[in-house]
mmCIF file with all atom_site columns, C-alpha atoms in Angstrom:
data_model
loop_
_atom_site.group_PDB
_atom_site.id
_atom_site.type_symbol
_atom_site.label_atom_id
_atom_site.label_alt_id
_atom_site.label_comp_id
_atom_site.label_asym_id
_atom_site.label_entity_id
_atom_site.label_seq_id
_atom_site.pdbx_PDB_ins_code
_atom_site.Cartn_x
_atom_site.Cartn_y
_atom_site.Cartn_z
_atom_site.occupancy
_atom_site.B_iso_or_equiv
_atom_site.pdbx_formal_charge
_atom_site.auth_seq_id
_atom_site.auth_comp_id
_atom_site.auth_asym_id
_atom_site.auth_atom_id
_atom_site.pdbx_PDB_model_num
ATOM 1   C CA . MET O 1 1   ? 89.324  129.993 78.082  1.00 39.00 ? 1   MET O CA 1
ATOM 2   C CA . PRO O 1 2   ? 90.009  125.927 77.449  1.00 43.00 ? 2   PRO O CA 1
ATOM 3   C CA . TYR O 1 3   ? 93.494  125.508 76.456  1.00 38.00 ? 3   TYR O CA 1
ATOM 4   C CA . ARG O 1 4   ? 94.279  124.562 72.510  1.00 46.00 ? 4   ARG O CA 1
ATOM 5   C CA . PRO O 1 5   ? 98.036  122.774 72.123  1.00 43.00 ? 5   PRO O CA 1
ATOM 6   C CA . SER O 1 6   ? 99.723  124.452 69.981  1.00 48.00 ? 6   SER O CA 1
ATOM 7   C CA . SER O 1 7   ? 101.030 122.791 66.523  1.00 46.00 ? 7   SER O CA 1
ATOM 8   C CA . ARG O 1 8   ? 104.871 122.011 68.367  1.00 48.00 ? 8   ARG O CA 1
ATOM 9   C CA . SER O 1 9   ? 102.766 120.725 72.105  1.00 46.00 ? 9   SER O CA 1
ATOM 10  C CA . ARG O 1 10  ? 100.694 118.150 69.692  1.00 48.00 ? 10  ARG O CA 1
ATOM 11  C CA . SER O 1 11  ? 103.470 117.257 66.510  1.00 52.00 ? 11  SER O CA 1
ATOM 12  C CA . SER O 1 12  ? 105.218 115.804 70.487  1.00 57.00 ? 12  SER O CA 1
ATOM 13  C CA . VAL O 1 13  ? 102.728 113.570 72.734  1.00 71.00 ? 13  VAL O CA 1
ATOM 14  C CA . SER O 1 14  ? 103.232 109.947 71.703  1.00 76.00 ? 14  SER O CA 1
ATOM 15  C CA . THR O 1 15  ? 100.595 107.779 71.429  1.00 85.00 ? 15  THR O CA 1
ATOM 16  C CA . SER O 1 16  ? 100.272 103.755 72.120  1.00 85.00 ? 16  SER O CA 1
ATOM 17  C CA . SER O 1 17  ? 98.607  100.980 70.192  1.00 88.00 ? 17  SER O CA 1
ATOM 18  C CA . SER O 1 18  ? 98.613  96.891  69.934  1.00 87.00 ? 18  SER O CA 1
ATOM 19  C CA . LEU O 1 19  ? 99.566  95.162  67.088  1.00 88.00 ? 19  LEU O CA 1
ATOM 20  C CA . ASN O 1 20  ? 99.678  91.052  66.305  1.00 90.00 ? 20  ASN O CA 1
ATOM 21  C CA . VAL O 1 21  ? 102.885 90.328  64.541  1.00 89.00 ? 21  VAL O CA 1
ATOM 22  C CA . ASP O 1 22  ? 102.448 86.129  64.005  1.00 88.00 ? 22  ASP O CA 1
ATOM 23  C CA . GLY O 1 23  ? 102.045 85.749  67.452  1.00 85.00 ? 23  GLY O CA 1
ATOM 24  C CA . LEU O 1 24  ? 104.338 87.863  68.774  1.00 86.00 ? 24  LEU O CA 1
ATOM 25  C CA . SER O 1 25  ? 101.871 91.324  70.529  1.00 88.00 ? 25  SER O CA 1
ATOM 26  C CA . ILE O 1 26  ? 103.931 94.195  70.417  1.00 91.00 ? 26  ILE O CA 1
ATOM 27  C CA . THR O 1 27  ? 103.487 97.815  72.029  1.00 91.00 ? 27  THR O CA 1
ATOM 28  C CA . VAL O 1 28  ? 103.534 100.454 69.432  1.00 92.00 ? 28  VAL O CA 1
ATOM 29  C CA . VAL O 1 29  ? 104.938 104.098 70.543  1.00 91.00 ? 29  VAL O CA 1
ATOM 30  C CA . ARG O 1 30  ? 103.681 106.596 68.035  1.00 92.00 ? 30  ARG O CA 1
ATOM 31  C CA . LYS O 1 31  ? 106.391 109.437 68.458  1.00 89.00 ? 31  LYS O CA 1
ATOM 32  C CA . PRO O 1 32  ? 108.090 112.142 66.692  1.00 89.00 ? 32  PRO O CA 1
ATOM 33  C CA . ILE O 1 33  ? 110.886 110.494 65.467  1.00 89.00 ? 33  ILE O CA 1
ATOM 34  C CA . LYS O 1 34  ? 112.636 109.626 63.082  1.00 87.00 ? 34  LYS O CA 1
ATOM 35  C CA . ASN O 1 35  ? 114.178 105.820 63.463  1.00 89.00 ? 35  ASN O CA 1
ATOM 36  C CA . MET O 1 36  ? 112.276 102.672 64.641  1.00 91.00 ? 36  MET O CA 1
ATOM 37  C CA . TYR O 1 37  ? 113.708 101.313 67.414  1.00 88.00 ? 37  TYR O CA 1
ATOM 38  C CA . LEU O 1 38  ? 112.453 97.455  69.212  1.00 89.00 ? 38  LEU O CA 1
ATOM 39  C CA . ARG O 1 39  ? 113.036 96.682  72.948  1.00 87.00 ? 39  ARG O CA 1
ATOM 40  C CA . ILE O 1 40  ? 112.209 93.599  74.843  1.00 85.00 ? 40  ILE O CA 1
ATOM 41  C CA . LYS O 1 41  ? 111.438 94.755  77.575  1.00 80.00 ? 41  LYS O CA 1
ATOM 42  C CA . PRO O 1 42  ? 112.329 92.201  81.577  1.00 70.00 ? 42  PRO O CA 1
ATOM 43  C CA . PRO O 1 43  ? 111.370 90.802  82.665  1.00 65.00 ? 43  PRO O CA 1
ATOM 44  C CA . ASN O 1 44  ? 108.671 89.407  80.916  1.00 68.00 ? 44  ASN O CA 1
ATOM 45  C CA . GLY O 1 45  ? 109.905 89.957  77.655  1.00 77.00 ? 45  GLY O CA 1
ATOM 46  C CA . ASP O 1 46  ? 107.103 92.126  76.436  1.00 83.00 ? 46  ASP O CA 1
ATOM 47  C CA . MET O 1 47  ? 108.148 93.879  73.028  1.00 88.00 ? 47  MET O CA 1
ATOM 48  C CA . VAL O 1 48  ? 107.892 97.932  72.249  1.00 90.00 ? 48  VAL O CA 1
ATOM 49  C CA . VAL O 1 49  ? 108.558 99.040  69.191  1.00 92.00 ? 49  VAL O CA 1
ATOM 50  C CA . SER O 1 50  ? 109.104 103.231 68.512  1.00 91.00 ? 50  SER O CA 1
ATOM 51  C CA . ALA O 1 51  ? 108.159 104.454 65.463  1.00 92.00 ? 51  ALA O CA 1
ATOM 52  C CA . PRO O 1 52  ? 107.745 107.383 64.177  1.00 92.00 ? 52  PRO O CA 1
ATOM 53  C CA . LYS O 1 53  ? 104.305 108.580 63.539  1.00 90.00 ? 53  LYS O CA 1
ATOM 54  C CA . ARG O 1 54  ? 103.193 108.750 60.234  1.00 89.00 ? 54  ARG O CA 1
ATOM 55  C CA . MET O 1 55  ? 104.862 104.922 59.485  1.00 91.00 ? 55  MET O CA 1
ATOM 56  C CA . SER O 1 56  ? 102.365 102.900 58.532  1.00 92.00 ? 56  SER O CA 1
ATOM 57  C CA . GLU O 1 57  ? 101.522 99.675  59.529  1.00 92.00 ? 57  GLU O CA 1
ATOM 58  C CA . ARG O 1 58  ? 103.231 97.009  57.685  1.00 93.00 ? 58  ARG O CA 1
ATOM 59  C CA . THR O 1 59  ? 106.361 98.802  57.896  1.00 93.00 ? 59  THR O CA 1
ATOM 60  C CA . ILE O 1 60  ? 106.423 98.580  61.223  1.00 93.00 ? 60  ILE O CA 1
ATOM 61  C CA . VAL O 1 61  ? 104.918 94.557  61.271  1.00 93.00 ? 61  VAL O CA 1
ATOM 62  C CA . ASP O 1 62  ? 108.237 94.098  58.146  1.00 93.00 ? 62  ASP O CA 1
ATOM 63  C CA . PHE O 1 63  ? 110.650 95.506  61.212  1.00 92.00 ? 63  PHE O CA 1
ATOM 64  C CA . VAL O 1 64  ? 109.869 93.484  63.257  1.00 92.00 ? 64  VAL O CA 1
ATOM 65  C CA . ARG O 1 65  ? 109.412 89.844  60.606  1.00 93.00 ? 65  ARG O CA 1
ATOM 66  C CA . GLY O 1 66  ? 112.817 90.990  59.332  1.00 91.00 ? 66  GLY O CA 1
ATOM 67  C CA . ARG O 1 67  ? 113.781 90.726  63.416  1.00 90.00 ? 67  ARG O CA 1
ATOM 68  C CA . ARG O 1 68  ? 112.048 87.933  64.459  1.00 90.00 ? 68  ARG O CA 1
ATOM 69  C CA . ALA O 1 69  ? 115.080 85.290  64.974  1.00 89.00 ? 69  ALA O CA 1
ATOM 70  C CA . TRP O 1 70  ? 117.206 88.114  66.956  1.00 88.00 ? 70  TRP O CA 1
ATOM 71  C CA . ILE O 1 71  ? 113.836 88.832  69.094  1.00 87.00 ? 71  ILE O CA 1
ATOM 72  C CA . ASP O 1 72  ? 113.147 84.811  69.751  1.00 86.00 ? 72  ASP O CA 1
ATOM 73  C CA . GLY O 1 73  ? 117.203 84.693  71.028  1.00 83.00 ? 73  GLY O CA 1
ATOM 74  C CA . ASN O 1 74  ? 116.045 87.458  73.634  1.00 81.00 ? 74  ASN O CA 1
ATOM 75  C CA . VAL O 1 75  ? 113.058 85.939  74.637  1.00 79.00 ? 75  VAL O CA 1
ATOM 76  C CA . ARG O 1 76  ? 114.694 82.542  74.953  1.00 77.00 ? 76  ARG O CA 1
ATOM 77  C CA . LYS O 1 77  ? 117.684 83.803  77.267  1.00 76.00 ? 77  LYS O CA 1
ATOM 78  C CA . MET O 1 78  ? 115.563 86.782  79.699  1.00 71.00 ? 78  MET O CA 1
ATOM 79  C CA . GLN O 1 79  ? 113.116 83.208  80.381  1.00 65.00 ? 79  GLN O CA 1
ATOM 80  C CA . HIS O 1 80  ? 116.591 81.177  81.178  1.00 61.00 ? 80  HIS O CA 1
ATOM 81  C CA . ALA O 1 81  ? 117.637 84.110  82.852  1.00 61.00 ? 81  ALA O CA 1
ATOM 82  C CA . ARG O 1 82  ? 114.210 84.071  85.584  1.00 56.00 ? 82  ARG O CA 1
ATOM 83  C CA . GLN O 1 83  ? 114.386 80.617  85.927  1.00 51.00 ? 83  GLN O CA 1
ATOM 84  C CA . GLN O 1 84  ? 118.097 80.903  87.137  1.00 51.00 ? 84  GLN O CA 1
ATOM 85  C CA . SER O 1 85  ? 117.304 83.460  90.104  1.00 50.00 ? 85  SER O CA 1
ATOM 86  C CA . LEU O 1 86  ? 117.776 82.278  92.764  1.00 45.00 ? 86  LEU O CA 1
ATOM 87  C CA . VAL O 1 87  ? 114.305 82.809  93.785  1.00 48.00 ? 87  VAL O CA 1
ATOM 88  C CA . SER O 1 88  ? 111.968 82.067  92.014  1.00 43.00 ? 88  SER O CA 1
ATOM 89  C CA . GLU O 1 89  ? 107.814 82.468  90.340  1.00 45.00 ? 89  GLU O CA 1
ATOM 90  C CA . PRO O 1 90  ? 105.848 80.812  93.428  1.00 44.00 ? 90  PRO O CA 1
ATOM 91  C CA . GLU O 1 91  ? 104.238 78.574  91.089  1.00 44.00 ? 91  GLU O CA 1
ATOM 92  C CA . ARG O 1 92  ? 106.527 77.001  89.239  1.00 45.00 ? 92  ARG O CA 1
ATOM 93  C CA . THR O 1 93  ? 109.047 76.138  91.752  1.00 48.00 ? 93  THR O CA 1
ATOM 94  C CA . GLY O 1 94  ? 106.452 76.061  95.152  1.00 55.00 ? 94  GLY O CA 1
ATOM 95  C CA . PHE O 1 95  ? 108.370 78.594  96.875  1.00 67.00 ? 95  PHE O CA 1
ATOM 96  C CA . VAL O 1 96  ? 106.927 80.200  99.944  1.00 79.00 ? 96  VAL O CA 1
ATOM 97  C CA . TRP O 1 97  ? 108.367 82.555  102.681 1.00 85.00 ? 97  TRP O CA 1
ATOM 98  C CA . THR O 1 98  ? 108.681 81.598  106.539 1.00 88.00 ? 98  THR O CA 1
ATOM 99  C CA . ASP O 1 99  ? 109.568 82.761  109.473 1.00 89.00 ? 99  ASP O CA 1
ATOM 100 C CA . ASP O 1 100 ? 113.136 80.966  109.097 1.00 88.00 ? 100 ASP O CA 1
ATOM 101 C CA . LEU O 1 101 ? 113.498 82.437  105.575 1.00 90.00 ? 101 LEU O CA 1
ATOM 102 C CA . ARG O 1 102 ? 112.312 85.570  106.618 1.00 91.00 ? 102 ARG O CA 1
ATOM 103 C CA . LYS O 1 103 ? 114.626 85.797  109.234 1.00 93.00 ? 103 LYS O CA 1
ATOM 104 C CA . GLN O 1 104 ? 117.757 84.575  106.777 1.00 91.00 ? 104 GLN O CA 1
ATOM 105 C CA . ALA O 1 105 ? 117.174 87.451  104.338 1.00 92.00 ? 105 ALA O CA 1
ATOM 106 C CA . ALA O 1 106 ? 117.068 90.335  106.840 1.00 94.00 ? 106 ALA O CA 1
ATOM 107 C CA . ALA O 1 107 ? 120.378 88.113  108.860 1.00 95.00 ? 107 ALA O CA 1
ATOM 108 C CA . ASN O 1 108 ? 122.431 88.639  105.802 1.00 94.00 ? 108 ASN O CA 1
ATOM 109 C CA . ILE O 1 109 ? 121.520 92.204  104.697 1.00 94.00 ? 109 ILE O CA 1
ATOM 110 C CA . ASN O 1 110 ? 121.799 92.834  108.041 1.00 94.00 ? 110 ASN O CA 1
ATOM 111 C CA . ALA O 1 111 ? 124.960 91.877  108.168 1.00 95.00 ? 111 ALA O CA 1
ATOM 112 C CA . GLN O 1 112 ? 126.101 93.594  104.375 1.00 95.00 ? 112 GLN O CA 1
ATOM 113 C CA . LEU O 1 113 ? 124.775 96.856  105.439 1.00 95.00 ? 113 LEU O CA 1
ATOM 114 C CA . PRO O 1 114 ? 127.056 98.135  107.577 1.00 95.00 ? 114 PRO O CA 1
ATOM 115 C CA . GLY O 1 115 ? 130.233 97.260  105.179 1.00 95.00 ? 115 GLY O CA 1
ATOM 116 C CA . LEU O 1 116 ? 128.680 99.102  102.523 1.00 95.00 ? 116 LEU O CA 1
ATOM 117 C CA . LEU O 1 117 ? 126.908 102.068 104.371 1.00 95.00 ? 117 LEU O CA 1
ATOM 118 C CA . ALA O 1 118 ? 130.337 102.775 105.388 1.00 96.00 ? 118 ALA O CA 1
ATOM 119 C CA . GLN O 1 119 ? 131.921 102.390 102.032 1.00 96.00 ? 119 GLN O CA 1
ATOM 120 C CA . TRP O 1 120 ? 129.407 104.402 100.027 1.00 96.00 ? 120 TRP O CA 1
ATOM 121 C CA . GLY O 1 121 ? 127.822 107.208 102.495 1.00 96.00 ? 121 GLY O CA 1
ATOM 122 C CA . PRO O 1 122 ? 131.526 108.966 101.729 1.00 95.00 ? 122 PRO O CA 1
ATOM 123 C CA . VAL O 1 123 ? 130.922 108.160 97.877  1.00 96.00 ? 123 VAL O CA 1
ATOM 124 C CA . ILE O 1 124 ? 127.527 109.402 97.935  1.00 96.00 ? 124 ILE O CA 1
ATOM 125 C CA . GLY O 1 125 ? 127.606 112.471 100.683 1.00 96.00 ? 125 GLY O CA 1
ATOM 126 C CA . ARG O 1 126 ? 123.836 110.837 102.005 1.00 95.00 ? 126 ARG O CA 1
ATOM 127 C CA . THR O 1 127 ? 122.987 108.434 104.298 1.00 96.00 ? 127 THR O CA 1
ATOM 128 C CA . PRO O 1 128 ? 120.202 106.975 105.523 1.00 96.00 ? 128 PRO O CA 1
ATOM 129 C CA . THR O 1 129 ? 118.023 108.227 108.060 1.00 96.00 ? 129 THR O CA 1
ATOM 130 C CA . HIS O 1 130 ? 116.726 105.171 108.645 1.00 96.00 ? 130 HIS O CA 1
ATOM 131 C CA . ILE O 1 131 ? 116.570 101.974 106.730 1.00 97.00 ? 131 ILE O CA 1
ATOM 132 C CA . THR O 1 132 ? 113.829 99.247  106.561 1.00 96.00 ? 132 THR O CA 1
ATOM 133 C CA . LEU O 1 133 ? 113.404 95.689  105.755 1.00 96.00 ? 133 LEU O CA 1
ATOM 134 C CA . ARG O 1 134 ? 110.258 94.143  104.244 1.00 93.00 ? 134 ARG O CA 1
ATOM 135 C CA . LEU O 1 135 ? 108.885 91.953  101.251 1.00 92.00 ? 135 LEU O CA 1
ATOM 136 C CA . MET O 1 136 ? 107.792 94.225  98.056  1.00 88.00 ? 136 MET O CA 1
ATOM 137 C CA . THR O 1 137 ? 105.994 93.191  96.024  1.00 82.00 ? 137 THR O CA 1
ATOM 138 C CA . THR O 1 138 ? 106.742 95.611  92.606  1.00 82.00 ? 138 THR O CA 1
ATOM 139 C CA . ARG O 1 139 ? 110.023 97.664  93.866  1.00 89.00 ? 139 ARG O CA 1
ATOM 140 C CA . TRP O 1 140 ? 113.428 96.131  94.307  1.00 94.00 ? 140 TRP O CA 1
ATOM 141 C CA . GLY O 1 141 ? 113.777 98.920  96.791  1.00 94.00 ? 141 GLY O CA 1
ATOM 142 C CA . SER O 1 142 ? 111.844 103.115 97.675  1.00 94.00 ? 142 SER O CA 1
ATOM 143 C CA . CYS O 1 143 ? 113.363 105.999 99.027  1.00 94.00 ? 143 CYS O CA 1
ATOM 144 C CA . THR O 1 144 ? 111.728 109.151 100.427 1.00 93.00 ? 144 THR O CA 1
ATOM 145 C CA . PRO O 1 145 ? 113.907 111.507 100.586 1.00 92.00 ? 145 PRO O CA 1
ATOM 146 C CA . LYS O 1 146 ? 112.268 114.564 102.582 1.00 92.00 ? 146 LYS O CA 1
ATOM 147 C CA . THR O 1 147 ? 112.954 111.960 105.841 1.00 94.00 ? 147 THR O CA 1
ATOM 148 C CA . GLY O 1 148 ? 116.138 110.242 104.319 1.00 95.00 ? 148 GLY O CA 1
ATOM 149 C CA . ARG O 1 149 ? 114.457 106.675 104.965 1.00 96.00 ? 149 ARG O CA 1
ATOM 150 C CA . ILE O 1 150 ? 114.694 104.107 102.786 1.00 97.00 ? 150 ILE O CA 1
ATOM 151 C CA . ARG O 1 151 ? 113.327 100.551 102.331 1.00 96.00 ? 151 ARG O CA 1
ATOM 152 C CA . LEU O 1 152 ? 114.406 97.685  100.628 1.00 97.00 ? 152 LEU O CA 1
ATOM 153 C CA . ASN O 1 153 ? 112.949 94.730  99.879  1.00 95.00 ? 153 ASN O CA 1
ATOM 154 C CA . LEU O 1 154 ? 113.660 91.041  102.041 1.00 94.00 ? 154 LEU O CA 1
ATOM 155 C CA . GLN O 1 155 ? 114.197 89.183  99.025  1.00 92.00 ? 155 GLN O CA 1
ATOM 156 C CA . LEU O 1 156 ? 118.026 91.269  98.244  1.00 94.00 ? 156 LEU O CA 1
ATOM 157 C CA . GLY O 1 157 ? 119.270 89.149  100.848 1.00 92.00 ? 157 GLY O CA 1
ATOM 158 C CA . LEU O 1 158 ? 118.185 85.656  99.607  1.00 90.00 ? 158 LEU O CA 1
ATOM 159 C CA . MET O 1 159 ? 120.545 87.042  96.519  1.00 90.00 ? 159 MET O CA 1
ATOM 160 C CA . GLU O 1 160 ? 123.351 87.507  94.533  1.00 90.00 ? 160 GLU O CA 1
ATOM 161 C CA . PRO O 1 161 ? 125.686 91.020  97.065  1.00 92.00 ? 161 PRO O CA 1
ATOM 162 C CA . ARG O 1 162 ? 125.978 93.131  94.284  1.00 93.00 ? 162 ARG O CA 1
ATOM 163 C CA . PHE O 1 163 ? 122.413 93.246  94.223  1.00 94.00 ? 163 PHE O CA 1
ATOM 164 C CA . LEU O 1 164 ? 121.938 94.851  97.584  1.00 95.00 ? 164 LEU O CA 1
ATOM 165 C CA . GLU O 1 165 ? 124.861 96.966  96.664  1.00 96.00 ? 165 GLU O CA 1
ATOM 166 C CA . TYR O 1 166 ? 123.169 98.244  93.810  1.00 96.00 ? 166 TYR O CA 1
ATOM 167 C CA . VAL O 1 167 ? 119.345 98.466  95.090  1.00 97.00 ? 167 VAL O CA 1
ATOM 168 C CA . LEU O 1 168 ? 121.678 100.281 98.115  1.00 97.00 ? 168 LEU O CA 1
ATOM 169 C CA . VAL O 1 169 ? 123.168 103.324 95.916  1.00 97.00 ? 169 VAL O CA 1
ATOM 170 C CA . HIS O 1 170 ? 120.151 104.128 93.671  1.00 96.00 ? 170 HIS O CA 1
ATOM 171 C CA . GLU O 1 171 ? 118.329 104.470 97.141  1.00 97.00 ? 171 GLU O CA 1
ATOM 172 C CA . MET O 1 172 ? 120.763 106.328 98.442  1.00 97.00 ? 172 MET O CA 1
ATOM 173 C CA . THR O 1 173 ? 121.110 108.275 95.079  1.00 97.00 ? 173 THR O CA 1
ATOM 174 C CA . HIS O 1 174 ? 117.908 109.330 95.627  1.00 95.00 ? 174 HIS O CA 1
ATOM 175 C CA . LEU O 1 175 ? 118.626 111.190 98.939  1.00 96.00 ? 175 LEU O CA 1
ATOM 176 C CA . TRP O 1 176 ? 120.245 114.054 96.267  1.00 95.00 ? 176 TRP O CA 1
ATOM 177 C CA . GLU O 1 177 ? 117.758 112.789 92.979  1.00 93.00 ? 177 GLU O CA 1
ATOM 178 C CA . CYS O 1 178 ? 114.110 112.529 93.755  1.00 89.00 ? 178 CYS O CA 1
ATOM 179 C CA . GLY O 1 179 ? 113.752 110.932 90.209  1.00 87.00 ? 179 GLY O CA 1
ATOM 180 C CA . HIS O 1 180 ? 115.318 109.195 87.630  1.00 90.00 ? 180 HIS O CA 1
ATOM 181 C CA . GLY O 1 181 ? 116.215 111.796 85.263  1.00 91.00 ? 181 GLY O CA 1
ATOM 182 C CA . VAL O 1 182 ? 119.633 113.506 83.570  1.00 93.00 ? 182 VAL O CA 1
ATOM 183 C CA . GLY O 1 183 ? 121.008 114.126 87.244  1.00 93.00 ? 183 GLY O CA 1
ATOM 184 C CA . PHE O 1 184 ? 119.920 110.815 88.911  1.00 94.00 ? 184 PHE O CA 1
ATOM 185 C CA . GLN O 1 185 ? 121.924 108.786 86.142  1.00 94.00 ? 185 GLN O CA 1
ATOM 186 C CA . ARG O 1 186 ? 124.939 111.329 86.024  1.00 95.00 ? 186 ARG O CA 1
ATOM 187 C CA . ARG O 1 187 ? 125.173 109.998 90.167  1.00 96.00 ? 187 ARG O CA 1
ATOM 188 C CA . ILE O 1 188 ? 124.107 107.448 89.673  1.00 96.00 ? 188 ILE O CA 1
ATOM 189 C CA . GLY O 1 189 ? 127.249 106.459 86.802  1.00 96.00 ? 189 GLY O CA 1
ATOM 190 C CA . SER O 1 190 ? 129.535 108.138 88.764  1.00 96.00 ? 190 SER O CA 1
ATOM 191 C CA . TYR O 1 191 ? 129.296 105.756 91.782  1.00 96.00 ? 191 TYR O CA 1
ATOM 192 C CA . LEU O 1 192 ? 128.475 102.600 89.833  1.00 95.00 ? 192 LEU O CA 1
ATOM 193 C CA . PRO O 1 193 ? 129.773 102.724 86.388  1.00 94.00 ? 193 PRO O CA 1
ATOM 194 C CA . ASN O 1 194 ? 128.238 99.310  85.251  1.00 94.00 ? 194 ASN O CA 1
ATOM 195 C CA . TRP O 1 195 ? 124.781 100.752 87.399  1.00 95.00 ? 195 TRP O CA 1
ATOM 196 C CA . ARG O 1 196 ? 121.882 99.841  83.605  1.00 93.00 ? 196 ARG O CA 1
ATOM 197 C CA . GLU O 1 197 ? 124.173 95.843  83.306  1.00 93.00 ? 197 GLU O CA 1
ATOM 198 C CA . LEU O 1 198 ? 122.793 95.268  87.294  1.00 93.00 ? 198 LEU O CA 1
ATOM 199 C CA . ARG O 1 199 ? 119.242 97.154  86.727  1.00 92.00 ? 199 ARG O CA 1
ATOM 200 C CA . ARG O 1 200 ? 118.860 95.266  83.643  1.00 90.00 ? 200 ARG O CA 1
ATOM 201 C CA . GLU O 1 201 ? 120.166 91.562  85.263  1.00 89.00 ? 201 GLU O CA 1
ATOM 202 C CA . LEU O 1 202 ? 118.282 92.626  87.856  1.00 89.00 ? 202 LEU O CA 1
ATOM 203 C CA . ASN O 1 203 ? 114.927 92.948  86.499  1.00 84.00 ? 203 ASN O CA 1
ATOM 204 C CA . ARG O 1 204 ? 115.120 89.397  84.816  1.00 81.00 ? 204 ARG O CA 1
ATOM 205 C CA . ARG O 1 205 ? 114.277 88.114  88.390  1.00 77.00 ? 205 ARG O CA 1
ATOM 206 C CA . VAL O 1 206 ? 111.018 87.829  89.613  1.00 68.00 ? 206 VAL O CA 1
ATOM 207 C CA . VAL O 1 207 ? 110.080 89.992  92.620  1.00 68.00 ? 207 VAL O CA 1
ATOM 208 C CA . LEU O 1 208 ? 107.629 87.522  94.781  1.00 63.00 ? 208 LEU O CA 1
#
């Protein structure tokens, strides 16, 4: 027997489309919500509008146009943050990982890890079984809760120490919580109340 979603299930499904507003590329996500929201996602300034399912395209266009100054200002801030990253995009600065830089980054991380683990292990209540440093192109860290293994992006060794601390605490929280749901957010919020601010700032940086 084929599955037919109930009217409630169908009404809860989100749909996504693209919209160009005066040269701005907007992703429109239609959801079963009452109000419209605009987000600018770091690090590239991608724009997403969450809109009620039956809202007209004309209303969405007017909504975006009415916030053009705010959009341009925030996009400029993100571009500036990218340019100010300690490690910028290779095509902009000619940055290339060398053996010396790898060794320097690894040494910086390894010098900080004992103190960080001693500080956060008792707070979080679990510690990793093994920590691996590696170059990652899409993420700052990862965790396998089943084995207790954590992997950290080597690039963190060339950045401010607060980012290494945040990523380590983030991954150690995954030793309790696999996803990023309410349980994860509640736990990491009790450890680092400003974790969202740190996440936003870190995500404006470029992962090499």
